[in-house]
């Protein structure tokens, strides 16, 4: 088969891939896309880049990569309570592999279709496999969820289960002890959680206006909750949190691991793309009534900086783990 040119490639794999929206006046094919913004709304914008070998294992399937590279952006929109609208895609490819492109575009299209988000442009270059996606969504300014706004006494919630992606990554890196504790179905489940995360878009939108602060968990609970506590502090003083470790939501697969190990994944491993949010005690009834099946209360915001647990004797103990979240530029 003849190798398609860049233009053929875009036309074949990306031009009519995603839902076609009325607010896209001009999509792929010109120098810019033209987008009609709704009156009274703000546009929420976020970009994420996935680099092969750094953000995903080089052997990750193209379909899953298509899903994941959009899911991480949708998760940012979810964390702000924004409604997905458009995205652009900058694709750097080591070569033209039509089978890879077909699978990648299918994975991307399936998730885009679920959320009504349209691909409106991008860039295609040659180099080591790298995928950048910029997402755009709409929010009501007064209902936007931000990292700042948490207050001492607020309750802390998370969606879904935590630590699954971290456990999957440890399995992929060859953790034999971990593999031995799990059966094939567990390992498959964890792998899916790593490669095909579910961005909590609907939940974020429904929640908008209720939480005092919110973030998506991409770098691990301790690190991302830490961002809320820091952003919500006043006079250069961070807030703190008390976490009830026994309440950390763990999947059936993670519950098969020694509890400390499972909790360590849940606290510090990244890539879960669940939401963490804080809400005032006054909202407890509403959360119980409408959202209880989709989130878990794990602790409380405190005026004392640091993230603590309460030990058997009722004393506050700082939660420490081997690694609090993923940092790109640290050498250790
Ligand atoms: P320019 O040279 O003006 O930047 P390009 O040749 O890069 O334009 O792209 C042509 C059209 O195809 C543009 O509308 C651009 O947004 C779109 N495009 C390029 N690469 C992609 C991609 N990977 N996915 C979606 N659209 C793309
Ligand atoms: Mg270009």
XYZ file of C-alpha atoms in Angstrom, residues 164-276:
113
model
C -5.939 0.985 40.405
C -3.829 2.676 37.736
C -0.819 2.730 40.042
C -1.147 -0.990 40.702
C -1.444 -1.642 36.954
C 1.722 0.349 36.332
C 3.577 -1.640 39.003
C 2.375 -4.848 37.295
C 3.568 -3.569 33.919
C 6.967 -2.825 35.466
C 7.186 -6.485 36.558
C 6.179 -6.483 40.263
C 6.034 -10.283 40.691
C 4.656 -10.196 44.256
C 1.778 -8.065 43.101
C 1.086 -10.321 40.115
C 1.020 -13.384 42.387
C -1.654 -11.831 44.624
C -4.032 -11.248 41.700
C -5.823 -13.433 39.184
C -6.027 -12.778 35.447
C -9.393 -10.970 35.702
C -8.008 -8.634 38.396
C -4.940 -7.868 36.318
C -7.088 -7.182 33.245
C -9.342 -4.908 35.270
C -6.396 -2.887 36.589
C -4.881 -2.650 33.110
C -8.168 -1.225 31.816
C -8.206 1.321 34.624
C -4.714 2.471 33.600
C -5.201 2.496 29.840
C -8.865 3.437 29.562
C -9.685 5.756 32.471
C -13.259 7.020 32.826
C -13.318 10.819 33.026
C -16.062 11.862 35.491
C -17.547 14.436 33.137
C -21.255 13.968 33.915
C -20.576 13.857 37.627
C -18.495 17.058 37.478
C -21.231 18.848 35.544
C -23.976 17.687 37.918
C -21.887 18.619 40.907
C -20.974 22.103 39.631
C -21.901 24.763 42.173
C -21.964 22.416 45.143
C -18.302 21.797 46.112
C -16.116 24.481 47.660
C -13.115 23.155 45.664
C -12.336 20.361 43.201
C -9.459 18.769 41.276
C -8.935 15.632 39.224
C -6.539 13.044 40.587
C -3.837 12.685 37.962
C -0.747 12.720 40.183
C -2.035 10.853 43.259
C -4.477 11.787 46.041
C -1.897 13.272 48.428
C -0.369 15.462 45.733
C -3.666 16.598 44.215
C -5.512 17.110 47.502
C -2.369 19.009 48.509
C -2.998 21.383 45.585
C -6.523 22.102 46.873
C -5.224 22.707 50.400
C -2.502 25.025 49.170
C -4.712 26.940 46.738
C -7.391 27.325 49.412
C -5.056 28.601 52.147
C -4.866 32.246 53.071
C -1.932 34.548 53.906
C 0.593 32.069 52.450
C -0.599 29.405 54.903
C -1.798 26.114 53.464
C -4.809 24.323 54.888
C -4.446 20.690 55.976
C -6.527 17.515 55.965
C -7.332 14.543 58.153
C -7.899 11.381 56.156
C -9.602 8.249 57.434
C -7.480 5.608 55.655
C -10.112 2.931 56.275
C -12.514 4.919 54.090
C -10.264 5.088 51.008
C -12.332 3.437 48.245
C -10.484 0.360 46.933
C -11.499 -1.869 44.029
C -12.064 -5.591 44.619
C -8.684 -6.225 42.977
C -6.836 -3.839 45.302
C -8.593 -5.322 48.325
C -6.703 -8.555 47.620
C -3.380 -6.833 48.370
C -1.892 -6.271 51.830
C -3.802 -3.247 53.125
C -0.733 -0.980 53.492
C 0.245 -1.681 49.907
C -3.272 -0.974 48.598
C -3.488 2.229 50.630
C -0.122 3.337 49.348
C -1.337 3.009 45.757
C -4.548 4.827 46.655
C -2.703 7.704 48.338
C 0.202 8.320 46.050
C -0.122 6.646 42.653
C -1.173 8.797 39.703
C -3.261 8.265 36.579
C -6.588 7.447 38.280
C -8.474 10.452 36.819
C -11.048 10.362 39.592
C -12.265 13.622 41.129
C -11.430 14.885 44.608
